[in-house]
Structure formats: C-alpha cells, structure tokens
Amino acid sequence: MDLTHSPADEAFRAEAREWLHAHVPPEPLPSLETAEGFAAHRAWEAELASGGWSAVNWPRRYGGRECGLMRWLLFEEEYYAAGAPGRVGQNGVSLLAPTLFEHGTEQQRARVLPAMACGETIWAQAWSEPEAGSDLASLRARAVRVPGGWRLSGQKTWSSRAAFADRAFGLFRSDAEAPKPHQGLTYVMFDLRAEGVTVRPIGRLDGKPAFAELFLDEVFVADEDVIGEPGQGWRIAMATAADERGLTLRSPGRFLAAAERLHALWRAQGGPQGARAQVADALIGARAYQLATFATASRFLGGERVGAEASLNKVFWSEYDIALHETALDLLGEEGEFAEEEWSQRYVFALAGPIYAGTNEIQRDIIAEHLLGLPRGRR
Amino acid sequence: MTVSPHVPAPKAPAPRFLLDAEQRAFAESLHAMLAAAGTPAVIRDWSRGERTAGRALWSRIAAAGVFALAVPQAYEGLGPRPVELAVAFVELGRYAVPGPLVETVAAAAALRAPGPAGRFLPGLASGESMATLAREGGYALDGDAAAARLVLAADGLRLAPGHGPVRASLDPARRLTRLLPGGELLDPDPPAEGALLWARLATAAQALGVGLALLDRTVGYVRQRVQFGVPVGSFQAVKHRLADAKIALEFARPLVLGAAVTMTPADVAAAKVSACEAAYATARTALQLHGAIGYTAEYDLSLWLTKARALRTAWGAPDDCRAEVLRARA
Ligand SMILES: Cc1cc2nc3c(=O)[nH]c(=O)nc-3n(C[C@H](O)[C@H](O)[C@H](O)COP(=O)(O)OP(=O)(O)OC[C@H]3O[C@@H](n4cnc5c(N)ncnc54)[C@H](O)[C@@H]3O)c2cc1C
C-alpha cells in the first residue's frame, strides 16, 4: 500500500492546476439554476472543452484526454480547490455518457458525446414521475411503437435543470403487459423542444427555477435515440445508477475543498471552541472519503465493478455535506441567513443530497440487503 | 465532471491505494489462527487473572510476527512496519484478544537506546515477554502481567520498580494499575512522541476490528432471531441502524490504513477518532439489536461491547484526537 501518485500523475495535476489558475472566472458565476447563470455556465463548459478539460477521462475522439480514473480524481481535486464553477453538464456527463459507453452504439456516441463535452447540448434526467420516485419501476409514462421509432406520452418530474436544458434521457414503459414492473421499460433520449413536450419550471426550495416537470404528448423519437434493446431499460439504467452513486457523481475534491473553506472560516473567527469538533470532523470526513475513493478506484482499475458498495458512498457524502454546511451557517450566525451568501446557497443545495440519486432510506436498504445479507422486508 | 468507469484507462496502474496480496494474506492467516483459538474462553480467564491460556495465545501471535513488526531488524524484529501492524491489530480487535498488545507495541517503539533495546526488544518480538507502558501519572494496562513496566516520565524512559493495586476496567478484560515511581532510567531522551503515535495507531486498528466483529455478530443474530413471525433483521429500523454502522466502519478503515502509511500525528489522530467512534456507535447498535441477551455478561457479545467503550478513551479521547487534527493545520 502506498498513498503517493506517480510522477506522471503529479505532472498531470500540475498541468491542470496551471490551466485552471489561468482560466477560472475570478468572480463566481451567477447560480446555474437561473437563466442567466445557465448561459454563463454553458459558456464555461465550452471554455473547459477548449482546453480539453471538460471530460478528461473520455477517449480523445469525443473530446476527452483519455487519462483514466485516478487522474480524473486528481483533476477534480484541482478543479474544486481552484473554486471553479459547478458543472451544468453533470447529468449528461455522469449518467448518460457512462450509459452510452456501455450500452450505446458508436453512432450514438459520436453524435451525442462531443456536443455534451462542450456544453452545446445540456442534458436533463427524466426518470422520476409524480407517482414513481423511490419506487421508480412503477413508472407509467409510455412509449408506443410507431414506424421508425416510438411515441412518448406521460409526465416526468423533479428534473434538474430541465427548464433550460436541451435534451433529456429517461425510462418509458414500452410493454404494459410485461409480467414485472421492471420489465418492458425502454431507455430513450428525446429533445426537450420537440413537438408535444411542455416544460414547466418548478421552483426549488430557494425558489430558483431550473428544476422542472415535463409533460409529453405523443412525442416522436426515432429508433436511433433508443439506448440498448427496447424492454431492457431498467437493467441499463440501474448499472449506471450504481456508478453515479459510487464514483462519478460526487468526487472527493469537492468535499476536500469545502472542508478547507470551513476550516478557514473557523480560523478567521478565532477558532471558536464550540465548533471545534464539527470542524475537525469535516476535515476527517473529507480525508476518509478521499482515501475510500482512491481505494475504490484502485479496485476498479484492477477489474472489479462497484456494486452495492456505491450506496455506502451516497449516504456518507450526502450526510457529510449537510453537517459541514450546517456548521458553516452556525459559525456565520445571522450572516448565514442571507440568501445570497455562498455558504447558505451551498447549504440549500446540500439539503437535497439525501433525497436525489436514490433516497438514503433506499440506500440503507441496499446496504442492509446486499452488503450485510439481511432479509428483504416488505416494501 | 465525471469519468466513465467503463472507459478503460490507457494502462491500468498498480492499485496503490489497497493492501497488497501479501498484506491481505497476512490478515487472513491471523484471522484463521484467531478464529480457531476460542478467544472468549481466553478472555474470561484473563479477566479473572488466570493467564495460562492468554500467554499461550500471546506466543502464537508473536510467532505470527505481530510484535516483531514494531521491533527494528537490528533487534530480531521485522520492523518498523506500521501498515502490517495496523492490519494485524484489526484482527486482534476482531477477536477481542486480551492483554497489553498495544502497550507492548508502544514499549517497542519507545525502546531505542541501544542497551535497553538490546535487553528487552528480542524478548518482546519473540513473545517471550510482555511489556506495558504508561505516561507518568497515568494507568498502565496489565501492569501485573507484564515483565517490563515502562514509564514515559518527565526525565526519560524509566523501568518501574513495581505497580500499585490493580483496578477493574468497565471492560473486564482490561486490568489497570499505576506504576510505581523511580526505577532504572533506561533512556533520558526516548522517542516518546513516536511511541504514543504507535500506541494510538494500534488502538485505532484494534477498535476497528472490535467494531467489525460487533457488526458481524449482530448481523448474524438479527438474521436468526424471530419476532412477530419474521427475522428481526427484516425490519427496516433494524436494517438501517446496521447500515449506518457499516458506513461508519467502512469509512474509518481507509483512515486507519492511510494513517499507517503516513504516520503523521494528524492522520493517526483522525484514524483514532473515527475508528473509535465507529466502533462505539456499533457497540450501541449491537447491544440494542440483541435486546436483553446482549446485556448478559455470560453471552460473548459483552466481551466486545465493553472493549469498544474502553478503547474510545485509551491513548487519546475523541476530543484530544480532534484537537490534534486541527493543530496540524494551525
Ligand atoms: C434536488 C433534486 C434534484 C432531483 N433531480 C432529479 C432529476 O434530475 N431527474 C429525476 O428523474 N429525478 C430527480 N429528482 C427526484 C429524486 O430522484 C426523487 O425525489 C427520489 O427518487 C425520491 O422520490 P420521491 O421524491 O417521490 O419520494 P418518495 O419515494 O415519495 O419518498 C418519500 C419518503 O419516503 C421514503 N420512502 C419511500 N419508499 C421507502 C421505503 N421502501 N422504505 C423506506 N422509506 C421509503 C423516502 O426515502 C422518502 O424519505 C431530484 C430530486 C431532488 C430533491
């Protein structure tokens, strides 16, 4: 066991740091949950792509650097340490792209990925429905076979950034007769501006309008926009959901940077005793997450796949994130109440962590049943 | 920004952030040896001051090379090898092995003056003798059992001339005593910080092992204990507590191994606080989910429950460890 990175990896890190130092906007961009901020973030994705940094581990032909998982982790550490903007392209990059790498056709990859890498196409995830959240397999929006493709109808909701995004990917019931709810689902990509699509923004907790619900009325999608075999959508979606929770959604870089900021805030206030334990725990938690992620990445590179262990990560980082931000707001006192304060914005965002990407209750069930081998209960 | 794990890396680098095959094999061989040793009976004897079985087990642990990991090669050891030591202490914790395990390791780390080192270290490495170590004014573990009783005093490392009355710990397997002042000065300038670091690391690893054992035993129990016609492990309130224990332990583990690699005071302190907090929280969960049988001394779970609490404050309470983490970045 060794915790050092190779000289070549460190050189890569230094190159990333230098580029970020020269390019990260000096002032924070407006929130990407607003129209203005969305546009600014889209431009930032293009800037990143022009330097070749928007999807560093992808193959070069799609706009990546082919640099591997470890370097992606190092890049992310530098990215967040540099205070670079949140990634508006995240849903596409962390959920759709891995799916296409594994289940898409070469034609789909060539068509979708380069535009995703440079922010030209921003993707929304259309999985949840008003009556299918945790019980996602109970979803009802349907895909009906028509010549050359499918027609989609139904309602999707809680779709992050969909108010301003270009396209969406989601699961639709293509075989109403299938014996089990997980069967007969088809995974498709569709245009949010296509005929028959209505996007209605819904304010998040802080009122920002990028969140949306989608109404689909006989929306046509061509066969080339179906990912994998029709009817196999559940299996395809779940494989990438595990990756999302496990490695790719929240890199340790983000929490290392947040813990450093918290420590700096605490120090600037003279290191009040009352918050000492929480500040130390934030530093310890970020280090734990970093080391655990490096270990997972090592296993990955050794040919193992991340399965249910992904759920350990998801619960850990989401609860960690809230604790850290609660500490910051406590330290700020009444200043922490102001909505434009960066800490309070990050706090509001952190609050959603235990809900999205599979609620923490569902993750704990997965841990208990798949990692600890406890019997399935009523669900 | 993200990766696709499905995009192969150009050339997979060696998995540096994991234990290597040899380290894993070492853990497995200790695991197998300790599983066969019937430690609960050994622990109960030890708690009563009957040490024959405990000493026999001690010899086997030494023969497996555990103490030698803290002893330099010049004195018939294999060390210093903190990563392997941490791996070993996880297993010792998993089987709740009694005795001054941590203290013997810390004593080995404190003995660097050539004369005393040559006198004591070969015996510690081979398991022929046990040591205990205390800070001046503190309590020593198993001072009545140890052959070498060392004190990190203000004027250096001393060999205590004897010990005071033995006091029971809330972990019956831990017997505490003060060491008498004075005695031979072994080293006026011992590596005290280093010795305390080794003690803290070994305690953290031991606590992690205690926590892992508590989780395993509790999972086993709730799978077979039936109430309301179903295993209690099928109830979500039960599952979720165990899932939380699993999360805490799995994120303490890399801190313990990582600290063994860097051996910085802040990393070791972070490992100690997280492993001990995780083990203690798991102990609370284990007791709750066992119900009254968990509260029963003759049921073996108790041997781990009380140790989790005792280790939490041994060699650095949570607050001291957190302070150390912050001090490093002051
Ligand atoms: C900020 C944010 C962004 C999101 N972005 C997207 C997106 O981009 N695309 C998308 O498709 N969806 C998105 N979601 C939706 C998210 O995936 C769902 O909210 C989530 O799956 C939970 O579904 P639900 O809200 O319907 O809650 P419900 O399923 O109704 O659950 C309500 C409560 O009951 C609990 N519960 C439910 N079932 C069980 C059970 N079996 N055992 C124990 N407890 C249970 C839940 O854990 C939860 O606490 C987003 C949500 C948020 C908050």
PDB file of C-alpha atoms and ligand atoms in Angstrom, chain A residues 91 124-130 132-135 157-160 204 211 352 355-362 365 378-379, chain B residues 236 240, ligand 1:
ATOM      1  CA  ASN A  91     -26.289  14.874 -15.609  1.00  0.00           C
ATOM      2  CA  ALA A 124     -31.664  16.504 -18.172  1.00  0.00           C
ATOM      3  CA  GLN A 125     -32.531  13.243 -16.478  1.00  0.00           C
ATOM      4  CA  ALA A 126     -36.184  12.283 -16.867  1.00  0.00           C
ATOM      5  CA  TRP A 127     -36.604   9.306 -14.586  1.00  0.00           C
ATOM      6  CA  SER A 128     -38.904  10.358 -11.740  1.00  0.00           C
ATOM      7  CA  GLU A 129     -42.631  10.773 -12.094  1.00  0.00           C
ATOM      8  CA  PRO A 130     -45.143  12.252  -9.672  1.00  0.00           C
ATOM      9  CA  ALA A 132     -42.830   6.985  -9.159  1.00  0.00           C
ATOM     10  CA  GLY A 133     -39.994   8.309  -7.028  1.00  0.00           C
ATOM     11  CA  SER A 134     -38.325   5.723  -4.823  1.00  0.00           C
ATOM     12  CA  ASP A 135     -40.447   3.086  -6.494  1.00  0.00           C
ATOM     13  CA  THR A 157     -40.918  15.487 -12.791  1.00  0.00           C
ATOM     14  CA  TRP A 158     -38.160  16.792 -10.480  1.00  0.00           C
ATOM     15  CA  SER A 159     -35.924  17.028 -13.477  1.00  0.00           C
ATOM     16  CA  SER A 160     -32.837  19.040 -12.528  1.00  0.00           C
ATOM     17  CA  ARG A 204     -36.617  24.574  -5.763  1.00  0.00           C
ATOM     18  CA  PHE A 211     -35.998  22.407 -11.813  1.00  0.00           C
ATOM     19  CA  ALA A 352     -31.276  17.706  -1.339  1.00  0.00           C
ATOM     20  CA  ILE A 355     -33.182  12.737  -1.461  1.00  0.00           C
ATOM     21  CA  TYR A 356     -31.833  12.616  -5.010  1.00  0.00           C
ATOM     22  CA  ALA A 357     -29.842   9.812  -6.623  1.00  0.00           C
ATOM     23  CA  GLY A 358     -31.963   7.369  -4.606  1.00  0.00           C
ATOM     24  CA  THR A 359     -33.048   8.455  -1.122  1.00  0.00           C
ATOM     25  CA  ASN A 360     -30.839   7.486   1.784  1.00  0.00           C
ATOM     26  CA  GLU A 361     -33.560   5.187   3.103  1.00  0.00           C
ATOM     27  CA  ILE A 362     -33.415   3.224  -0.130  1.00  0.00           C
ATOM     28  CA  ASP A 365     -31.965  -0.924   2.396  1.00  0.00           C
ATOM     29  CA  ARG A 378     -41.988  -5.575   2.944  1.00  0.00           C
ATOM     30  CA  ARG A 379     -41.510  -2.773   0.512  1.00  0.00           C
TER      31      ARG A 379
ATOM     32  CA  GLN B 236     -36.277  -1.596   8.356  1.00  0.00           C
ATOM     33  CA  HIS B 240     -30.967   0.987   8.821  1.00  0.00           C
TER      34      HIS B 240
HETATM   35  C1  LIG C   1     -32.738  18.480  -5.873  1.00  0.00           C
HETATM   36  C2  LIG C   1     -33.332  17.288  -6.547  1.00  0.00           C
HETATM   37  C3  LIG C   1     -32.966  17.004  -7.824  1.00  0.00           C
HETATM   38  C4  LIG C   1     -33.545  15.930  -8.488  1.00  0.00           C
HETATM   39  N1  LIG C   1     -33.204  15.735  -9.795  1.00  0.00           N
HETATM   40  C5  LIG C   1     -33.810  14.755 -10.485  1.00  0.00           C
HETATM   41  C6  LIG C   1     -33.555  14.604 -11.863  1.00  0.00           C
HETATM   42  O1  LIG C   1     -32.772  15.321 -12.440  1.00  0.00           O
HETATM   43  N2  LIG C   1     -34.209  13.654 -12.535  1.00  0.00           N
HETATM   44  C7  LIG C   1     -35.074  12.807 -11.932  1.00  0.00           C
HETATM   45  O2  LIG C   1     -35.599  11.924 -12.582  1.00  0.00           O
HETATM   46  N3  LIG C   1     -35.362  12.914 -10.614  1.00  0.00           N
HETATM   47  C8  LIG C   1     -34.751  13.888  -9.890  1.00  0.00           C
HETATM   48  N4  LIG C   1     -35.031  14.049  -8.544  1.00  0.00           N
HETATM   49  C9  LIG C   1     -36.041  13.202  -7.933  1.00  0.00           C
HETATM   50  C10 LIG C   1     -35.483  12.157  -6.996  1.00  0.00           C
HETATM   51  O3  LIG C   1     -34.836  11.143  -7.700  1.00  0.00           O
HETATM   52  C11 LIG C   1     -36.656  11.630  -6.168  1.00  0.00           C
HETATM   53  O4  LIG C   1     -37.078  12.692  -5.362  1.00  0.00           O
HETATM   54  C12 LIG C   1     -36.306  10.461  -5.284  1.00  0.00           C
HETATM   55  O5  LIG C   1     -36.108   9.308  -6.052  1.00  0.00           O
HETATM   56  C13 LIG C   1     -37.369  10.177  -4.227  1.00  0.00           C
HETATM   57  O6  LIG C   1     -38.633  10.100  -4.765  1.00  0.00           O
HETATM   58  P1  LIG C   1     -39.827  10.959  -4.172  1.00  0.00           P
HETATM   59  O7  LIG C   1     -39.366  12.369  -4.091  1.00  0.00           O
HETATM   60  O8  LIG C   1     -41.011  10.655  -4.986  1.00  0.00           O
HETATM   61  O9  LIG C   1     -40.010  10.450  -2.709  1.00  0.00           O
HETATM   62  P2  LIG C   1     -40.884   9.195  -2.247  1.00  0.00           P
HETATM   63  O10 LIG C   1     -40.448   7.991  -2.992  1.00  0.00           O
HETATM   64  O11 LIG C   1     -42.312   9.557  -2.255  1.00  0.00           O
HETATM   65  O12 LIG C   1     -40.403   9.055  -0.776  1.00  0.00           O
HETATM   66  C14 LIG C   1     -40.847   9.885   0.307  1.00  0.00           C
HETATM   67  C15 LIG C   1     -40.125   9.455   1.556  1.00  0.00           C
HETATM   68  O13 LIG C   1     -40.460   8.101   1.834  1.00  0.00           O
HETATM   69  C16 LIG C   1     -39.299   7.340   1.911  1.00  0.00           C
HETATM   70  N5  LIG C   1     -39.513   6.015   1.342  1.00  0.00           N
HETATM   71  C17 LIG C   1     -40.051   5.670   0.154  1.00  0.00           C
HETATM   72  N6  LIG C   1     -40.022   4.359  -0.030  1.00  0.00           N
HETATM   73  C18 LIG C   1     -39.439   3.843   1.070  1.00  0.00           C
HETATM   74  C19 LIG C   1     -39.108   2.546   1.504  1.00  0.00           C
HETATM   75  N7  LIG C   1     -39.340   1.471   0.757  1.00  0.00           N
HETATM   76  N8  LIG C   1     -38.519   2.409   2.692  1.00  0.00           N
HETATM   77  C20 LIG C   1     -38.241   3.495   3.466  1.00  0.00           C
HETATM   78  N9  LIG C   1     -38.516   4.733   3.125  1.00  0.00           N
HETATM   79  C21 LIG C   1     -39.115   4.905   1.940  1.00  0.00           C
HETATM   80  C22 LIG C   1     -38.270   8.063   1.083  1.00  0.00           C
HETATM   81  O14 LIG C   1     -36.950   7.683   1.426  1.00  0.00           O
HETATM   82  C23 LIG C   1     -38.602   9.484   1.402  1.00  0.00           C
HETATM   83  O15 LIG C   1     -37.995   9.831   2.609  1.00  0.00           O
HETATM   84  C24 LIG C   1     -34.477  15.111  -7.845  1.00  0.00           C
HETATM   85  C25 LIG C   1     -34.819  15.376  -6.527  1.00  0.00           C
HETATM   86  C26 LIG C   1     -34.267  16.468  -5.866  1.00  0.00           C
HETATM   87  C27 LIG C   1     -34.675  16.733  -4.462  1.00  0.00           C
END
